Amino acid sequence: MDSDDDFNSSQMSDEDIMGDQDSDVSVEDGLPPAQSMDQDDVGFESQDKDIMPSKHAFDVDFTVYSPQQIQAYQDKQIEDVSSILGQPPEATAILLRHLRWNKERLIDQYMEKTEDILESAGLGETAQTHPPRLEKVAGFVCDICCEDDANQDTFAMKCEHRFCVDCYKQYLSTKIKDEGEAARIRCPGDGCNRVVDSKSLDLLVGEDIKDRYQVLLTRTYVDDKENLRWCPAPNCIYALQCGVKDKDLLQIVPTVHCECGHDFCFGCSLNDHQPAPCALVKKWLKKCEDDSETANWISANTKECPKCNSTIEKNGGCNHMTCRKCRNEFCWMCMGVWSEHGTSWYNCNRFEEKSGTEARDAQAKSRQSLERYLHYYNRYANHEQSAKLDKDIYLKTEKKMTALQTTTGMSWIEVQFLDAASQALQQCRQTLKWTYAFAYYLARNNATEIFEDNQKDLEMAVENLSEMFEKPIDQLQGLKVEMLDKTAYCTKRRIILLDDTAENLKSGNWEFNVSLS
Amino acid sequence: MFASKRLGKELSKLQQNLPPGITLVEAENFSEWTMDIRVVDENPLYAGEIYRLKFSFSTSYPIEPPEVVFTQDDAHPIPWHPHIYSNGIICLDLLDRQGWSPVHNVESICISLQSMLTSNTKKERPPGDEDFVRYNKQRPRDISFVFHDNQV
Ligand SMILES: [Zn+2]
Ligand SMILES: [Zn+2]
Ligand SMILES: [Zn+2]
Ligand SMILES: [Zn+2]
Ligand SMILES: [Zn+2]
Ligand SMILES: [Zn+2]
């Protein structure tokens, strides 16, 4: 494997990512700037720092944070603002959440119209002079449970909407546990906008709900900040910070790599979809959903050999098919002759527009537009499918290799190349998949030809590597050097493609046949 | 437990007295009730008609709002209203989690719906009614309505 292993996010160590924990960057505005990753000489590329080339056009700066770090920054910010406003931390927290953590706006508004902002945040008047407490009230009837027992504890916030403690508890636990609300839970009273503060909450609910409440509050902090996002991987606890704004998403596709190994788009939280910009991805997924019936036949795992018509089942990721019966070698995607693939005149990836008389009437036009869509969808869906099959076959191979190790005494490191190859395949197919969605919306201009050549080159590199996984196990060890070469070549082709598309996206050289906004 | 205690109290009150135009049809259990309402004031849109409402309660009622829909049969049409879909689903902020308060009850919901009809002058369905009725598979509580005007 050469120096281009920057895709391999799952190999990061803890220290690499969390290394800026002890850095002395200012926390005045919450989290330190994302560039600190570079300044501090840590980050996901640090292993190969000495031989790493400089940043690629498609890379963005980002930092990964643990929930504890997020909590600490949040607490620090509350403390700072609390001392500026002269409000207790609980009230300051409500105010900050009310203004979605915009500190400057809060301070401005507070200085200008203190009462107004307190009122609108649900803190009206001087809440601190009346700490919340439980009371027994003679003649009280709870409007929620209709209970009139004079001995029951009741609670009301400053708004004086009084309910029995049991109902208040039930209300808060439903909001927190079932509905996942925290920062903006309002008084149960009809039409009352008063927000339940954490002091009142402490008085009313048990430890388990308090814990959940804290977790949710931390979540809203991240949700409210434009430069922070939770990693969308199931059960992942990390949040990522990135400076890319919504308005930048037409010029950049910000793929970030979480500590947990998940690569996702900071713009839309979907799985890494470089090189296609978020807006195209959204359109494409919508289109695929709308046209799912038309495209359904494609996902089939069996096809007929174009030469002898015998049924062929695809059980590996590789698209280079050989018919068992007639030995015909063909391409699973276009069903064309394999030997012509990779040559300069053959274009499996490009959709050839039919010219001239054929597409004149409306019916022919609509057929052509369907064919065009199916061409791209076919390849998009196929790479998705092939990635799964590649993975299956790798897992099977790995299992067999492990078994082989114990019998032959081969050391573990000698099969690491398979893992590297498998990861490269997954990542390249993910990229290839999205190049087809990207190409579907691309209008021809002088930049598209280079793109299609890059796409073709990456595709061939990927199929060549994928094919090696189908070799018999006992041959694999002997193919190590070749496999390492092919892995490195795939990764290199991917970087070339992504660099070119990112560069052109940044400088606005792509023309799309749809409006991106 | 929580819901049944409160519903029991509501029921005994409903059985004693009800505001004009509201009738209790069926309340056999604490998960589903049927109520009838009619518009008491003069309104040609709703003259002479009686509308049937189905209330479904979760165990967290009244912390959570009940699910309330108009149901149709030979004697009970779905009332015309720009916030009532032709399948009986009602777009009313009171019945949405955000607009609901546990202080409300079956009676107050019926009264709100009565007044919503009383003040209406448009023999209309919500925009997109046809598509909504055809494609919507969600339960009313899971639909996020946009409450553009609460005056109607
Ligand atoms: Zn109560
Ligand atoms: Zn209140
Ligand atoms: Zn993660
Ligand atoms: Zn995106
Ligand atoms: Zn054949
Ligand atoms: Zn082909």
GROMACS .gro file of C-alpha atoms in nm, chain A residues 51-346:
model
  296
   51ILE     CA    1   0.517   1.092   0.287
   52MET     CA    2   0.165   1.233   0.257
   53PRO     CA    3   0.109   1.471  -0.030
   54SER     CA    4  -0.068   1.796   0.051
   55LYS     CA    5  -0.445   1.809   0.081
   56HIS     CA    6  -0.663   1.699  -0.208
   57ALA     CA    7  -0.919   1.930  -0.367
   58PHE     CA    8  -1.202   1.712  -0.234
   59ASP     CA    9  -1.083   1.713   0.129
   60VAL     CA   10  -1.238   1.937   0.391
   61ASP     CA   11  -1.113   2.025   0.739
   62PHE     CA   12  -1.306   1.877   1.027
   63THR     CA   13  -1.268   1.771   1.389
   64VAL     CA   14  -1.431   1.489   1.583
   65TYR     CA   15  -1.563   1.552   1.936
   66SER     CA   16  -1.677   1.321   2.212
   67PRO     CA   17  -1.998   1.393   2.407
   68GLN     CA   18  -1.784   1.487   2.707
   69GLN     CA   19  -1.601   1.749   2.505
   70ILE     CA   20  -1.928   1.888   2.372
   71GLN     CA   21  -2.067   1.902   2.725
   72ALA     CA   22  -1.756   2.079   2.852
   73TYR     CA   23  -1.768   2.344   2.579
   74GLN     CA   24  -2.136   2.392   2.638
   75ASP     CA   25  -2.084   2.437   3.014
   76LYS     CA   26  -1.798   2.677   2.956
   77GLN     CA   27  -2.003   2.889   2.722
   78ILE     CA   28  -2.295   2.898   2.966
   79GLU     CA   29  -2.055   3.005   3.243
   80ASP     CA   30  -1.904   3.286   3.034
   81VAL     CA   31  -2.238   3.427   2.923
   82SER     CA   32  -2.381   3.383   3.270
   83SER     CA   33  -2.120   3.616   3.413
   84ILE     CA   34  -2.179   3.872   3.138
   85LEU     CA   35  -2.557   3.878   3.185
   86GLY     CA   36  -2.554   3.838   3.562
   87GLN     CA   37  -2.810   3.558   3.531
   88PRO     CA   38  -2.774   3.221   3.703
   89PRO     CA   39  -2.640   2.939   3.481
   90GLU     CA   40  -2.983   2.765   3.456
   91ALA     CA   41  -3.148   3.078   3.319
   92THR     CA   42  -2.850   3.152   3.094
   93ALA     CA   43  -2.872   2.802   2.950
   94ILE     CA   44  -3.240   2.856   2.868
   95LEU     CA   45  -3.162   3.193   2.710
   96LEU     CA   46  -2.879   3.052   2.502
   97ARG     CA   47  -3.093   2.762   2.382
   98HIS     CA   48  -3.378   3.002   2.314
   99LEU     CA   49  -3.153   3.195   2.074
  100ARG     CA   50  -3.001   2.876   1.935
  101TRP     CA   51  -2.664   2.943   2.095
  102ASN     CA   52  -2.610   3.272   1.919
  103LYS     CA   53  -2.417   3.441   2.198
  104GLU     CA   54  -2.379   3.782   2.031
  105ARG     CA   55  -2.747   3.808   1.952
  106LEU     CA   56  -2.837   3.707   2.307
  107ILE     CA   57  -2.612   3.969   2.465
  108ASP     CA   58  -2.738   4.239   2.229
  109GLN     CA   59  -3.101   4.158   2.289
  110TYR     CA   60  -3.051   4.120   2.661
  111MET     CA   61  -2.885   4.460   2.690
  112GLU     CA   62  -3.155   4.625   2.483
  113LYS     CA   63  -3.475   4.467   2.610
  114THR     CA   64  -3.406   4.251   2.912
  115GLU     CA   65  -3.769   4.194   3.007
  116ASP     CA   66  -3.878   4.108   2.653
  117ILE     CA   67  -3.617   3.844   2.602
  118LEU     CA   68  -3.672   3.691   2.945
  119GLU     CA   69  -4.043   3.678   2.874
  120SER     CA   70  -4.005   3.521   2.529
  121ALA     CA   71  -3.761   3.262   2.666
  122GLY     CA   72  -4.017   3.167   2.930
  123LEU     CA   73  -3.826   3.323   3.217
  124GLY     CA   74  -4.040   3.633   3.274
  125GLU     CA   75  -3.963   3.859   3.575
  126THR     CA   76  -3.719   3.762   3.842
  127ALA     CA   77  -3.733   3.385   3.849
  128GLN     CA   78  -3.433   3.367   4.079
  129THR     CA   79  -3.611   3.536   4.370
  130HIS     CA   80  -3.870   3.257   4.378
  131PRO     CA   81  -3.689   2.925   4.365
  132PRO     CA   82  -3.921   2.646   4.253
  133ARG     CA   83  -4.080   2.439   4.532
  134LEU     CA   84  -4.358   2.188   4.590
  135GLU     CA   85  -4.668   2.307   4.774
  136LYS     CA   86  -4.987   2.171   4.921
  137VAL     CA   87  -5.278   2.399   4.835
  138ALA     CA   88  -5.617   2.388   5.005
  139GLY     CA   89  -5.912   2.334   4.770
  140PHE     CA   90  -5.686   2.248   4.478
  141VAL     CA   91  -5.818   2.034   4.190
  142CYS     CA   92  -5.566   1.916   3.933
  143ASP     CA   93  -5.680   2.002   3.580
  144ILE     CA   94  -5.499   1.703   3.434
  145CYS     CA   95  -5.609   1.411   3.653
  146CYS     CA   96  -5.908   1.588   3.816
  147GLU     CA   97  -5.782   1.475   4.160
  148ASP     CA   98  -5.885   1.699   4.454
  149ASP     CA   99  -5.700   1.535   4.744
  150ALA     CA  100  -5.595   1.826   4.969
  151ASN     CA  101  -5.281   1.638   5.078
  152GLN     CA  102  -5.125   1.606   4.739
  153ASP     CA  103  -4.809   1.796   4.647
  154THR     CA  104  -4.854   2.042   4.368
  155PHE     CA  105  -4.619   2.239   4.152
  156ALA     CA  106  -4.640   2.555   3.943
  157MET     CA  107  -4.380   2.768   3.772
  158LYS     CA  108  -4.394   3.146   3.775
  159CYS     CA  109  -4.692   3.132   3.538
  160GLU     CA  110  -4.900   2.982   3.823
  161HIS     CA  111  -5.037   2.697   3.613
  162ARG     CA  112  -5.059   2.454   3.900
  163PHE     CA  113  -5.083   2.076   3.864
  164CYS     CA  114  -5.035   1.784   4.097
  165VAL     CA  115  -4.680   1.650   4.117
  166ASP     CA  116  -4.777   1.313   3.968
  167CYS     CA  117  -4.921   1.474   3.657
  168TYR     CA  118  -4.625   1.710   3.622
  169LYS     CA  119  -4.389   1.415   3.651
  170GLN     CA  120  -4.581   1.211   3.399
  171TYR     CA  121  -4.590   1.507   3.162
  172LEU     CA  122  -4.215   1.568   3.184
  173SER     CA  123  -4.119   1.204   3.150
  174THR     CA  124  -4.340   1.163   2.842
  175LYS     CA  125  -4.187   1.471   2.684
  176ILE     CA  126  -3.832   1.364   2.761
  177LYS     CA  127  -3.846   0.989   2.722
  178ASP     CA  128  -4.106   0.940   2.450
  179GLU     CA  129  -4.087   1.261   2.251
  180GLY     CA  130  -3.718   1.337   2.301
  181GLU     CA  131  -3.782   1.699   2.393
  182ALA     CA  132  -3.555   1.888   2.626
  183ALA     CA  133  -3.462   2.246   2.559
  184ARG     CA  134  -3.809   2.373   2.483
  185ILE     CA  135  -4.054   2.179   2.700
  186ARG     CA  136  -4.337   2.416   2.780
  187CYS     CA  137  -4.565   2.440   3.083
  188PRO     CA  138  -4.856   2.192   3.053
  189GLY     CA  139  -5.102   2.481   3.088
  190ASP     CA  140  -5.314   2.557   2.781
  191GLY     CA  141  -5.143   2.807   2.553
  192CYS     CA  142  -4.868   2.877   2.809
  193ASN     CA  143  -4.527   2.937   2.653
  194ARG     CA  144  -4.322   2.920   2.968
  195VAL     CA  145  -4.029   2.681   2.927
  196VAL     CA  146  -3.956   2.430   3.202
  197ASP     CA  147  -3.613   2.522   3.341
  198SER     CA  148  -3.364   2.268   3.469
  199LYS     CA  149  -3.412   2.369   3.837
  200SER     CA  150  -3.783   2.292   3.820
  201LEU     CA  151  -3.703   1.974   3.636
  202ASP     CA  152  -3.456   1.866   3.904
  203LEU     CA  153  -3.726   1.905   4.163
  204LEU     CA  154  -3.975   1.691   3.976
  205VAL     CA  155  -3.810   1.398   3.802
  206GLY     CA  156  -3.586   1.108   3.899
  207GLU     CA  157  -3.223   1.046   3.813
  208ASP     CA  158  -3.283   0.837   3.501
  209ILE     CA  159  -3.492   1.109   3.343
  210LYS     CA  160  -3.244   1.377   3.447
  211ASP     CA  161  -2.969   1.183   3.271
  212ARG     CA  162  -3.175   1.149   2.958
  213TYR     CA  163  -3.256   1.520   2.978
  214GLN     CA  164  -2.887   1.609   2.992
  215VAL     CA  165  -2.814   1.388   2.693
  216LEU     CA  166  -3.092   1.553   2.497
  217LEU     CA  167  -2.976   1.902   2.596
  218THR     CA  168  -2.630   1.818   2.468
  219ARG     CA  169  -2.788   1.694   2.149
  220THR     CA  170  -2.976   2.020   2.097
  221TYR     CA  171  -2.651   2.209   2.140
  222VAL     CA  172  -2.507   2.024   1.844
  223ASP     CA  173  -2.835   2.046   1.651
  224ASP     CA  174  -2.846   2.422   1.698
  225LYS     CA  175  -2.492   2.485   1.580
  226GLU     CA  176  -2.445   2.512   1.207
  227ASN     CA  177  -2.083   2.392   1.225
  228LEU     CA  178  -2.157   2.080   1.433
  229ARG     CA  179  -2.326   1.757   1.333
  230TRP     CA  180  -2.382   1.419   1.494
  231CYS     CA  181  -2.233   1.123   1.318
  232PRO     CA  182  -2.537   0.950   1.169
  233ALA     CA  183  -2.398   0.598   1.216
  234PRO     CA  184  -2.627   0.397   1.443
  235ASN     CA  185  -2.518   0.417   1.808
  236CYS     CA  186  -2.222   0.641   1.729
  237ILE     CA  187  -2.160   0.896   2.003
  238TYR     CA  188  -1.935   1.145   1.824
  239ALA     CA  189  -2.009   1.487   1.683
  240LEU     CA  190  -1.812   1.645   1.402
  241GLN     CA  191  -1.727   2.004   1.339
  242CYS     CA  192  -1.677   2.140   0.992
  243GLY     CA  193  -1.674   2.493   0.858
  244VAL     CA  194  -1.862   2.419   0.536
  245LYS     CA  195  -2.186   2.619   0.528
  246ASP     CA  196  -2.513   2.538   0.352
  247LYS     CA  197  -2.444   2.803   0.091
  248ASP     CA  198  -2.112   2.635   0.003
  249LEU     CA  199  -2.277   2.306  -0.091
  250LEU     CA  200  -2.299   2.391  -0.460
  251GLN     CA  201  -1.921   2.424  -0.480
  252ILE     CA  202  -1.808   2.151  -0.242
  253VAL     CA  203  -1.903   1.802  -0.129
  254PRO     CA  204  -1.785   1.789   0.232
  255THR     CA  205  -1.718   1.424   0.316
  256VAL     CA  206  -1.602   1.381   0.676
  257HIS     CA  207  -1.465   1.073   0.852
  258CYS     CA  208  -1.588   0.985   1.196
  259GLU     CA  209  -1.384   0.823   1.468
  260CYS     CA  210  -1.616   0.521   1.438
  261GLY     CA  211  -1.505   0.464   1.078
  262HIS     CA  212  -1.816   0.603   0.910
  263ASP     CA  213  -1.769   0.838   0.615
  264PHE     CA  214  -2.057   1.077   0.565
  265CYS     CA  215  -2.148   1.406   0.406
  266PHE     CA  216  -2.140   1.700   0.645
  267GLY     CA  217  -2.388   1.884   0.424
  268CYS     CA  218  -2.672   1.631   0.432
  269SER     CA  219  -2.557   1.351   0.670
  270LEU     CA  220  -2.602   1.086   0.402
  271ASN     CA  221  -2.325   0.834   0.336
  272ASP     CA  222  -2.028   0.973   0.146
  273HIS     CA  223  -2.155   1.072  -0.197
  274GLN     CA  224  -1.858   1.240  -0.362
  275PRO     CA  225  -1.837   1.359  -0.635
  276ALA     CA  226  -2.210   1.443  -0.659
  277PRO     CA  227  -2.317   1.763  -0.475
  278CYS     CA  228  -2.590   1.726  -0.209
  279ALA     CA  229  -2.855   1.893  -0.425
  280LEU     CA  230  -2.802   1.639  -0.705
  281VAL     CA  231  -2.805   1.351  -0.459
  282LYS     CA  232  -3.139   1.467  -0.326
  283LYS     CA  233  -3.284   1.494  -0.677
  284TRP     CA  234  -3.140   1.159  -0.778
  285LEU     CA  235  -3.273   0.971  -0.477
  286LYS     CA  236  -3.614   1.127  -0.531
  287LYS     CA  237  -3.609   1.024  -0.894
  288CYS     CA  238  -3.505   0.668  -0.811
  289GLU     CA  239  -3.785   0.646  -0.559
  290ASP     CA  240  -4.042   0.781  -0.806
  291ASP     CA  241  -3.923   0.550  -1.083
  292SER     CA  242  -3.855   0.247  -0.870
  293GLU     CA  243  -4.101   0.031  -1.060
  294THR     CA  244  -3.950   0.111  -1.397
  295ALA     CA  245  -3.605   0.032  -1.269
  296ASN     CA  246  -3.694  -0.275  -1.068
  297TRP     CA  247  -3.594  -0.534  -1.324
  298ILE     CA  248  -3.236  -0.417  -1.303
  299SER     CA  249  -3.167  -0.533  -0.952
  300ALA     CA  250  -3.214  -0.894  -1.060
  301ASN     CA  251  -2.914  -1.109  -0.983
  302THR     CA  252  -2.952  -1.335  -1.283
  303LYS     CA  253  -2.925  -1.254  -1.652
  304GLU     CA  254  -2.889  -1.455  -1.968
  305CYS     CA  255  -2.561  -1.499  -2.149
  306PRO     CA  256  -2.587  -1.275  -2.457
  307LYS     CA  257  -2.437  -1.554  -2.669
  308CYS     CA  258  -2.587  -1.886  -2.561
  309ASN     CA  259  -2.879  -1.762  -2.349
  310SER     CA  260  -2.800  -1.984  -2.055
  311THR     CA  261  -2.880  -1.834  -1.717
  312ILE     CA  262  -2.591  -1.668  -1.538
  313GLU     CA  263  -2.597  -1.584  -1.172
  314LYS     CA  264  -2.382  -1.310  -1.030
  315ASN     CA  265  -2.229  -1.407  -0.699
  316GLY     CA  266  -1.926  -1.181  -0.683
  317GLY     CA  267  -1.882  -0.809  -0.718
  318CYS     CA  268  -1.685  -0.825  -1.040
  319ASN     CA  269  -1.871  -0.728  -1.356
  320HIS     CA  270  -1.645  -0.922  -1.588
  321MET     CA  271  -1.857  -1.232  -1.650
  322THR     CA  272  -1.757  -1.559  -1.809
  323CYS     CA  273  -2.031  -1.793  -1.921
  324ARG     CA  274  -1.966  -2.139  -1.778
  325LYS     CA  275  -2.122  -2.301  -2.080
  326CYS     CA  276  -1.985  -2.119  -2.384
  327ARG     CA  277  -1.693  -1.935  -2.221
  328ASN     CA  278  -1.823  -1.608  -2.360
  329GLU     CA  279  -1.671  -1.317  -2.169
  330PHE     CA  280  -1.904  -1.022  -2.133
  331CYS     CA  281  -1.980  -0.715  -1.921
  332TRP     CA  282  -2.265  -0.754  -1.671
  333MET     CA  283  -2.360  -0.388  -1.702
  334CYS     CA  284  -2.385  -0.339  -2.075
  335MET     CA  285  -2.383  -0.708  -2.180
  336GLY     CA  286  -2.116  -0.613  -2.435
  337VAL     CA  287  -1.797  -0.800  -2.520
  338TRP     CA  288  -1.549  -0.776  -2.233
  339SER     CA  289  -1.237  -0.763  -2.445
  340GLU     CA  290  -1.340  -0.427  -2.583
  341HIS     CA  291  -1.375  -0.276  -2.237
  342GLY     CA  292  -1.088  -0.056  -2.139
  343THR     CA  293  -0.999   0.017  -2.497
  344SER     CA  294  -1.030   0.369  -2.616
  345TRP     CA  295  -1.319   0.318  -2.854
  346TYR     CA  296  -1.547   0.131  -2.618
   0.00000   0.00000   0.00000
